[in-house]
Coordinates of C-alpha atoms and ligand atoms in Angstrom, one line a residue:
G6 CA 113.7 43.6 6.3
K7 CA 115.6 42.7 3.1
R8 CA 114.6 44.3 -0.1
I9 CA 114.1 41.9 -2.9
M10 CA 113.2 42.5 -6.5
I11 CA 111.6 39.8 -8.7
T12 CA 110.9 39.8 -12.4
A13 CA 108.0 37.5 -13.4
G14 CA 105.9 36.3 -16.4
P15 CA 106.5 36.8 -20.1
T16 CA 107.1 40.0 -22.1
Y17 CA 104.9 40.9 -25.0
E18 CA 106.6 42.6 -27.9
K19 CA 104.1 44.5 -30.1
I20 CA 103.8 43.9 -33.8
D21 CA 100.7 46.1 -34.4
P22 CA 97.9 47.4 -32.1
V23 CA 96.3 43.9 -31.9
R24 CA 99.3 41.5 -32.1
F25 CA 102.4 40.6 -30.3
I26 CA 105.3 38.2 -29.9
G27 CA 105.1 36.5 -26.5
N28 CA 105.6 33.1 -24.8
Y29 CA 103.8 30.7 -22.5
S30 CA 105.1 31.9 -19.1
S31 CA 102.3 32.1 -16.6
G32 CA 104.2 34.1 -13.9
K33 CA 103.3 31.5 -11.3
M34 CA 106.9 30.8 -10.3
G35 CA 107.8 34.4 -9.9
F36 CA 104.7 35.2 -7.9
A37 CA 105.4 32.2 -5.6
L38 CA 108.9 33.6 -5.0
A39 CA 107.4 37.0 -4.2
E40 CA 105.0 35.5 -1.7
E41 CA 107.7 33.4 -0.1
C42 CA 110.0 36.4 0.3
A43 CA 107.1 38.5 1.7
R44 CA 106.0 35.7 4.1
R45 CA 109.6 35.8 5.5
G46 CA 109.4 39.6 6.1
A47 CA 111.1 41.0 3.0
E48 CA 110.0 44.2 1.2
V49 CA 109.3 42.9 -2.3
T50 CA 109.2 44.7 -5.6
L51 CA 107.5 42.4 -8.2
I52 CA 108.0 43.5 -11.8
A53 CA 105.4 41.5 -13.7
G54 CA 104.8 41.1 -17.4
P55 CA 101.3 40.4 -18.6
V56 CA 100.0 37.6 -16.4
N57 CA 96.7 36.4 -14.8
V58 CA 97.9 35.9 -11.3
Q59 CA 97.2 38.0 -8.2
C60 CA 99.4 38.7 -5.3
T61 CA 97.5 39.6 -2.1
M62 CA 100.5 40.2 0.3
N63 CA 100.9 43.6 1.8
N64 CA 104.6 44.0 1.5
V65 CA 104.7 43.2 -2.2
Q66 CA 104.8 46.3 -4.4
R67 CA 103.8 45.2 -7.9
V68 CA 104.9 47.1 -11.0
D69 CA 103.1 45.9 -14.2
V70 CA 104.9 46.1 -17.5
E71 CA 104.4 44.7 -20.9
S72 CA 107.6 44.8 -23.0
C73 CA 111.2 43.8 -22.3
Q74 CA 112.2 47.5 -22.6
Q75 CA 109.6 48.5 -19.9
M76 CA 110.8 45.6 -17.6
Y77 CA 114.4 46.7 -18.2
D78 CA 113.7 50.3 -17.3
A79 CA 111.8 49.3 -14.1
A80 CA 114.4 46.8 -13.0
V81 CA 117.4 49.1 -13.6
H82 CA 115.6 51.9 -11.7
A83 CA 114.8 49.7 -8.7
F84 CA 118.0 47.5 -8.4
P85 CA 120.3 50.0 -6.7
Q86 CA 118.0 50.0 -3.6
M87 CA 117.8 46.1 -3.5
D88 CA 119.6 43.5 -1.4
A89 CA 118.9 40.9 -4.1
A90 CA 117.1 40.4 -7.4
I91 CA 115.6 37.2 -8.7
L92 CA 115.2 37.2 -12.5
C93 CA 112.4 34.8 -13.2
A94 CA 110.8 36.5 -16.2
A95 CA 110.7 34.8 -19.6
V96 CA 112.0 37.8 -21.5
A97 CA 111.7 38.0 -25.3
D98 CA 115.2 38.2 -26.7
F99 CA 114.0 40.1 -29.8
R100 CA 111.3 42.5 -30.7
P101 CA 109.9 43.8 -34.0
A102 CA 112.1 46.5 -35.5
E103 CA 108.9 48.5 -36.2
V104 CA 105.5 48.6 -34.6
A105 CA 102.8 49.3 -37.1
D106 CA 100.4 51.9 -35.8
Q107 CA 97.5 50.3 -37.7
K108 CA 96.4 46.6 -37.9
I109 CA 98.5 44.9 -40.5
K110 CA 96.3 43.7 -43.4
R111 CA 96.6 40.4 -45.1
V112 CA 98.5 41.2 -48.3
G113 CA 100.8 38.9 -50.3
K114 CA 101.5 35.2 -49.8
T115 CA 104.1 35.5 -47.1
M116 CA 105.1 38.0 -44.5
D117 CA 108.4 38.8 -42.8
I118 CA 108.8 40.5 -39.5
H119 CA 112.3 42.0 -38.9
L120 CA 113.4 41.6 -35.3
V121 CA 116.1 43.5 -33.4
P122 CA 117.7 42.5 -30.1
N123 CA 116.2 43.4 -26.7
P124 CA 118.4 44.5 -23.8
D125 CA 119.5 41.7 -21.5
I126 CA 118.1 42.7 -18.0
A127 CA 120.1 40.1 -16.2
A128 CA 123.4 41.0 -17.8
E129 CA 122.9 44.7 -17.1
L130 CA 122.1 44.0 -13.5
G131 CA 125.2 41.8 -13.4
R132 CA 127.2 44.8 -14.5
M133 CA 125.5 47.1 -12.0
K134 CA 125.8 44.7 -9.1
R135 CA 127.8 46.0 -6.1
E136 CA 129.3 44.3 -3.0
G137 CA 126.6 42.9 -0.8
Q138 CA 124.0 42.4 -3.6
T139 CA 122.9 39.0 -4.7
L140 CA 121.7 38.2 -8.2
V141 CA 119.8 35.1 -9.1
G142 CA 118.8 34.0 -12.6
F143 CA 116.8 31.2 -14.2
A144 CA 117.8 29.1 -17.1
L145 CA 115.3 27.3 -19.2
E146 CA 117.0 24.7 -21.3
T147 CA 116.0 21.8 -23.6
N148 CA 119.5 20.4 -24.1
D149 CA 123.1 20.6 -22.6
E150 CA 121.3 22.0 -19.6
Q151 CA 124.1 22.1 -17.1
Q152 CA 126.7 23.5 -19.5
N153 CA 124.3 26.2 -20.8
A154 CA 123.2 27.2 -17.3
Q155 CA 126.9 27.4 -16.1
H156 CA 127.7 29.6 -19.1
K157 CA 124.8 32.0 -18.3
L158 CA 125.8 32.2 -14.6
E159 CA 129.2 33.4 -15.6
K160 CA 128.2 35.6 -18.6
K161 CA 125.6 37.5 -16.6
N162 CA 127.6 37.7 -13.3
L163 CA 124.9 35.8 -11.3
D164 CA 125.5 34.3 -7.8
F165 CA 123.4 31.3 -8.6
I166 CA 121.1 30.1 -11.3
V167 CA 117.9 28.0 -11.1
L168 CA 117.8 25.5 -13.9
N169 CA 114.5 24.4 -15.4
S170 CA 114.7 21.6 -17.9
L171 CA 111.9 21.2 -20.4
R172 CA 112.7 17.5 -20.3
N173 CA 110.9 17.2 -17.0
E174 CA 107.3 16.5 -17.9
G175 CA 104.5 18.5 -16.1
T176 CA 106.8 21.2 -14.9
C177 CA 107.7 24.7 -16.0
F178 CA 105.3 26.8 -18.2
K179 CA 101.7 26.9 -17.0
S180 CA 102.2 24.0 -14.6
D181 CA 101.7 24.3 -10.8
E182 CA 104.8 22.2 -10.3
N183 CA 108.4 22.6 -11.1
Q184 CA 111.6 20.5 -10.9
I185 CA 114.8 22.5 -10.6
S186 CA 118.5 22.3 -10.0
I187 CA 120.4 25.1 -8.4
I188 CA 123.8 25.8 -9.8
S189 CA 126.3 28.0 -8.1
R190 CA 130.0 28.6 -8.9
K191 CA 130.9 25.8 -6.6
A192 CA 128.1 23.3 -6.6
K193 CA 125.0 21.8 -8.2
K194 CA 122.0 20.6 -6.3
D195 CA 119.1 18.7 -7.8
Y196 CA 115.6 18.9 -6.2
D197 CA 112.5 16.7 -6.5
K198 CA 109.5 17.8 -8.5
K199 CA 107.2 19.8 -6.2
A200 CA 104.5 22.5 -6.1
K201 CA 105.9 25.9 -7.1
A202 CA 105.3 27.3 -3.6
D203 CA 107.7 24.6 -2.2
V204 CA 110.2 25.2 -5.0
A205 CA 110.1 28.9 -4.0
R206 CA 110.9 27.9 -0.4
D207 CA 114.0 25.9 -1.6
I208 CA 115.2 28.9 -3.8
I209 CA 114.7 31.4 -1.0
D210 CA 116.6 29.1 1.5
E211 CA 119.5 29.2 -1.0
L212 CA 119.2 33.0 -1.3
V213 CA 119.2 33.5 2.4
K214 CA 122.6 31.7 2.6
N215 CA 124.0 34.4 0.1
L216 CA 122.5 37.4 1.9
S217 CA 124.9 39.3 4.2
Ligands
CTP4 N1 116.9 37.4 -19.0 C1 116.8 38.8 -18.8 N2 116.6 39.6 -19.9 C2 116.7 39.1 -21.2 C3 116.8 37.7 -21.4 C4 116.9 36.9 -20.2 O1 116.8 39.3 -17.7 N3 116.5 39.9 -22.2 C5 117.1 36.6 -17.8 C6 116.0 35.6 -17.5 O2 115.0 36.2 -16.7 C7 116.8 34.5 -16.8 C8 118.2 34.5 -17.5 O3 118.3 35.8 -18.0 O4 117.0 34.8 -15.4 C9 118.4 33.5 -18.5 O5 117.3 33.6 -19.5 P1 117.3 32.7 -20.8 O6 116.2 33.1 -21.7 O7 117.4 31.3 -20.4 O8 118.7 33.1 -21.4 P2 119.2 33.9 -22.6 O9 120.3 34.7 -22.2 O10 118.0 34.6 -23.3 O11 119.7 32.8 -23.5 P3 119.0 31.8 -24.6 O12 117.6 32.3 -24.8 O13 119.9 31.9 -25.8 O14 119.1 30.4 -24.0

Protein backbone atom coordinates (compact mmCIF):
# COMPACT_ATOMS: atom_id res chain seq x y z
CA GLY A 1 0.00 0.00 0.00
CA LYS A 2 2.99 2.36 0.07
CA ARG A 3 3.53 4.76 -2.80
CA ILE A 4 7.01 4.63 -4.22
CA MET A 5 8.51 6.71 -7.01
CA ILE A 6 11.55 5.47 -8.91
CA THR A 7 13.64 7.27 -11.53
CA ALA A 8 15.46 4.98 -13.96
CA GLY A 9 17.66 4.94 -17.04
CA PRO A 10 19.68 7.69 -18.68
CA THR A 11 18.58 11.11 -19.82
CA TYR A 12 19.16 12.33 -23.38
CA GLU A 13 20.04 15.97 -23.84
CA LYS A 14 19.33 17.14 -27.37
CA ILE A 15 22.00 18.75 -29.55
CA ASP A 16 19.98 18.87 -32.77
CA PRO A 17 17.05 16.82 -34.21
CA VAL A 18 19.24 13.70 -34.64
CA ARG A 19 21.90 13.93 -31.91
CA PHE A 20 22.04 13.96 -28.15
CA ILE A 21 24.33 13.71 -25.14
CA GLY A 22 23.54 10.55 -23.18
CA ASN A 23 25.14 7.76 -21.17
CA TYR A 24 25.25 3.96 -21.00
CA SER A 25 22.60 3.44 -18.33
CA SER A 26 20.26 0.58 -19.36
CA GLY A 27 17.52 1.20 -16.78
CA LYS A 28 17.73 -2.43 -15.59
CA MET A 29 18.46 -1.58 -11.95
CA GLY A 30 15.60 0.92 -11.72
CA PHE A 31 13.16 -1.47 -13.38
CA ALA A 32 14.23 -4.28 -11.03
CA LEU A 33 13.52 -1.94 -8.09
CA ALA A 34 10.09 -1.05 -9.51
CA GLU A 35 9.20 -4.73 -9.91
CA GLU A 36 10.41 -5.60 -6.42
CA CYS A 37 8.32 -2.78 -4.89
CA ALA A 38 5.27 -3.82 -6.95
CA ARG A 39 5.74 -7.49 -5.98
CA ARG A 40 5.57 -6.44 -2.32
CA GLY A 41 2.32 -4.58 -2.91
CA ALA A 42 3.42 -0.98 -3.42
CA GLU A 43 1.89 1.47 -5.90
CA VAL A 44 4.86 2.39 -8.05
CA THR A 45 5.44 5.43 -10.23
CA LEU A 46 8.35 4.66 -12.54
CA ILE A 47 9.81 7.69 -14.29
CA ALA A 48 11.94 6.26 -17.06
CA GLY A 49 14.41 7.86 -19.43
CA PRO A 50 14.92 6.32 -22.88
CA VAL A 51 15.43 2.59 -22.23
CA ASN A 52 14.73 -0.76 -23.88
CA VAL A 53 13.22 -2.52 -20.90
CA GLN A 54 9.62 -3.44 -20.27
CA CYS A 55 7.72 -3.63 -17.04
CA THR A 56 4.71 -5.91 -17.02
CA MET A 57 3.44 -5.46 -13.46
CA ASN A 58 -0.01 -3.98 -12.99
CA ASN A 59 0.70 -1.66 -10.11
CA VAL A 60 3.54 0.16 -11.88
CA GLN A 61 2.57 3.40 -13.54
CA ARG A 62 5.26 4.25 -16.06
CA VAL A 63 6.00 7.81 -17.12
CA ASP A 64 8.37 8.04 -20.09
CA VAL A 65 10.64 11.07 -20.33
CA GLU A 66 13.72 11.98 -22.32
CA SER A 67 15.61 14.91 -20.81
CA CYS A 68 16.62 15.81 -17.25
CA GLN A 69 14.19 18.72 -17.29
CA GLN A 70 11.30 16.39 -18.19
CA MET A 71 12.36 13.90 -15.50
CA TYR A 72 12.64 16.75 -12.99
CA ASP A 73 9.15 18.06 -13.83
CA ALA A 74 7.59 14.58 -13.52
CA ALA A 75 9.43 13.81 -10.26
CA VAL A 76 8.66 17.15 -8.57
CA HIS A 77 5.01 16.76 -9.57
CA ALA A 78 4.67 13.21 -8.19
CA PHE A 79 6.85 13.37 -5.06
CA PRO A 80 4.40 15.10 -2.65
CA GLN A 81 2.06 12.06 -2.92
CA MET A 82 4.85 9.52 -2.29
CA ASP A 83 5.99 7.67 0.81
CA ALA A 84 9.43 7.22 -0.72
CA ALA A 85 11.49 7.91 -3.82
CA ILE A 86 14.47 5.99 -5.16
CA LEU A 87 16.60 8.00 -7.56
CA CYS A 88 18.29 5.44 -9.71
CA ALA A 89 18.48 7.41 -12.97
CA ALA A 90 21.82 8.38 -14.48
CA VAL A 91 20.95 12.00 -15.08
CA ALA A 92 23.02 14.26 -17.34
CA ASP A 93 24.46 17.05 -15.23
CA PHE A 94 24.66 19.43 -18.20
CA ARG A 95 22.76 20.06 -21.42
CA PRO A 96 23.55 22.03 -24.57
CA ALA A 97 22.76 25.70 -24.07
CA GLU A 98 21.01 25.74 -27.44
CA VAL A 99 19.26 23.00 -29.39
CA ALA A 100 19.66 23.46 -33.15
CA ASP A 101 16.35 23.08 -34.95
CA GLN A 102 18.10 21.66 -38.02
CA LYS A 103 20.80 19.02 -38.27
CA ILE A 104 24.17 20.66 -37.64
CA LYS A 105 26.38 20.43 -40.74
CA ARG A 106 30.05 19.56 -40.74
CA VAL A 107 31.76 22.94 -41.05
CA GLY A 108 35.19 23.93 -39.82
CA LYS A 109 37.81 21.70 -38.24
CA THR A 110 36.55 21.68 -34.67
CA MET A 111 33.24 22.20 -33.01
CA ASP A 112 32.29 23.40 -29.55
CA ILE A 113 29.07 22.71 -27.72
CA HIS A 114 28.39 25.06 -24.86
CA LEU A 115 26.76 23.29 -21.91
CA VAL A 116 24.64 24.71 -19.10
CA PRO A 117 23.76 22.95 -15.82
CA ASN A 118 20.69 20.76 -15.46
CA PRO A 119 18.59 20.83 -12.30
CA ASP A 120 19.55 18.29 -9.61
CA ILE A 121 16.40 16.19 -9.10
CA ALA A 122 17.70 14.49 -5.95
CA ALA A 123 18.70 17.77 -4.31
CA GLU A 124 15.33 19.36 -5.09
CA LEU A 125 13.42 16.38 -3.66
CA GLY A 126 15.73 16.55 -0.63
CA ARG A 127 14.56 20.14 -0.12
CA MET A 128 10.90 19.18 -0.61
CA LYS A 129 11.07 16.11 1.66
CA ARG A 130 8.69 16.20 4.60
CA GLU A 131 8.40 14.15 7.80
CA GLY A 132 7.63 10.51 6.99
CA GLN A 133 9.06 10.53 3.45
CA THR A 134 12.17 8.52 2.62
CA LEU A 135 14.62 9.52 -0.09
CA VAL A 136 17.14 7.08 -1.52
CA GLY A 137 19.90 7.99 -3.96
CA PHE A 138 22.54 6.19 -5.95
CA ALA A 139 26.17 7.18 -6.29
CA LEU A 140 28.29 5.99 -9.15
CA GLU A 141 31.93 6.52 -8.32
CA THR A 142 35.30 5.58 -9.74
CA ASN A 143 37.45 6.86 -6.85
CA ASP A 144 37.17 7.97 -3.20
CA GLU A 145 33.88 6.07 -3.30
CA GLN A 146 32.84 6.18 0.32
CA GLN A 147 33.77 9.80 0.91
CA ASN A 148 32.01 10.97 -2.27
CA ALA A 149 28.89 8.93 -1.49
CA GLN A 150 28.74 10.24 2.09
CA HIS A 151 29.05 13.79 0.78
CA LYS A 152 26.16 13.24 -1.68
CA LEU A 153 24.03 11.72 1.09
CA GLU A 154 24.37 14.88 3.15
CA LYS A 155 24.30 17.43 0.34
CA LYS A 156 21.08 16.00 -1.15
CA ASN A 157 19.39 15.26 2.21
CA LEU A 158 19.04 11.52 1.43
CA ASP A 159 18.16 8.85 3.99
CA PHE A 160 20.56 6.38 2.46
CA ILE A 161 22.64 6.04 -0.66
CA VAL A 162 23.43 3.00 -2.77
CA LEU A 163 27.05 3.04 -3.83
CA ASN A 164 28.03 1.52 -7.16
CA SER A 165 31.73 1.34 -7.78
CA LEU A 166 32.96 1.18 -11.35
CA ARG A 167 35.96 -0.70 -9.94
CA ASN A 168 33.80 -3.81 -9.60
CA GLU A 169 34.05 -5.58 -12.93
CA GLY A 170 30.93 -6.90 -14.67
CA THR A 171 28.56 -4.72 -12.69
CA CYS A 172 26.69 -1.51 -13.18
CA PHE A 173 25.94 -0.17 -16.68
CA LYS A 174 24.41 -2.68 -19.12
CA SER A 175 25.22 -5.63 -16.85
CA ASP A 176 22.62 -7.96 -15.32
CA GLU A 177 24.58 -7.96 -12.08
CA ASN A 178 25.52 -5.33 -9.58
CA GLN A 179 27.66 -5.02 -6.46
CA ILE A 180 26.66 -2.34 -4.01
CA SER A 181 27.25 -0.86 -0.60
CA ILE A 182 24.49 0.89 1.30
CA ILE A 183 25.59 3.96 3.22
CA SER A 184 23.35 5.63 5.76
CA ARG A 185 24.18 8.36 8.23
CA LYS A 186 25.09 5.72 10.80
CA ALA A 187 26.43 2.70 8.96
CA LYS A 188 27.89 1.17 5.82
CA LYS A 189 27.02 -2.31 4.62
CA ASP A 190 28.78 -4.11 1.77
CA TYR A 191 26.94 -6.69 -0.33
CA ASP A 192 28.15 -9.46 -2.63
CA LYS A 193 27.86 -9.25 -6.40
CA LYS A 194 24.42 -10.53 -7.40
CA ALA A 195 21.73 -10.39 -10.09
CA LYS A 196 20.06 -6.97 -10.21
CA ALA A 197 16.76 -8.54 -9.07
CA ASP A 198 18.50 -9.76 -5.88
CA VAL A 199 20.22 -6.41 -5.38
CA ALA A 200 16.78 -4.79 -5.65
CA ARG A 201 15.56 -7.07 -2.84
CA ASP A 202 18.43 -5.94 -0.57
CA ILE A 203 17.73 -2.27 -1.30
CA ILE A 204 13.99 -2.62 -0.66
CA ASP A 205 14.69 -4.53 2.59
CA GLU A 206 16.66 -1.46 3.69
CA LEU A 207 13.93 0.90 2.48
CA VAL A 208 11.27 -1.00 4.44
CA LYS A 209 13.26 -0.39 7.65
CA ASN A 210 13.00 3.37 6.96
CA LEU A 211 9.28 3.47 6.13
CA SER A 212 6.98 4.45 8.92
N1 LIG B 1 20.75 12.92 -9.58
C1 LIG B 1 19.56 13.57 -9.88
N2 LIG B 1 19.57 14.65 -10.74
C2 LIG B 1 20.73 15.09 -11.28
C3 LIG B 1 21.95 14.40 -10.99
C4 LIG B 1 21.92 13.33 -10.13
O1 LIG B 1 18.50 13.17 -9.37
N3 LIG B 1 20.72 16.12 -12.11
C5 LIG B 1 20.70 11.80 -8.62
C6 LIG B 1 21.04 10.45 -9.19
O2 LIG B 1 19.88 9.80 -9.67
C7 LIG B 1 21.62 9.75 -7.97
C8 LIG B 1 22.31 10.88 -7.19
O3 LIG B 1 21.67 12.08 -7.62
O4 LIG B 1 20.63 9.22 -7.14
C9 LIG B 1 23.78 10.99 -7.39
O5 LIG B 1 24.05 11.05 -8.77
P1 LIG B 1 25.53 11.25 -9.31
O6 LIG B 1 25.50 11.44 -10.80
O7 LIG B 1 26.41 10.18 -8.74
O8 LIG B 1 25.87 12.61 -8.56
P2 LIG B 1 26.13 14.07 -8.99
O9 LIG B 1 25.47 14.93 -7.96
O10 LIG B 1 25.76 14.31 -10.43
O11 LIG B 1 27.67 14.18 -8.78
P3 LIG B 1 28.92 13.86 -9.76
O12 LIG B 1 28.35 13.57 -11.14
O13 LIG B 1 29.72 15.12 -9.68
O14 LIG B 1 29.63 12.68 -9.13
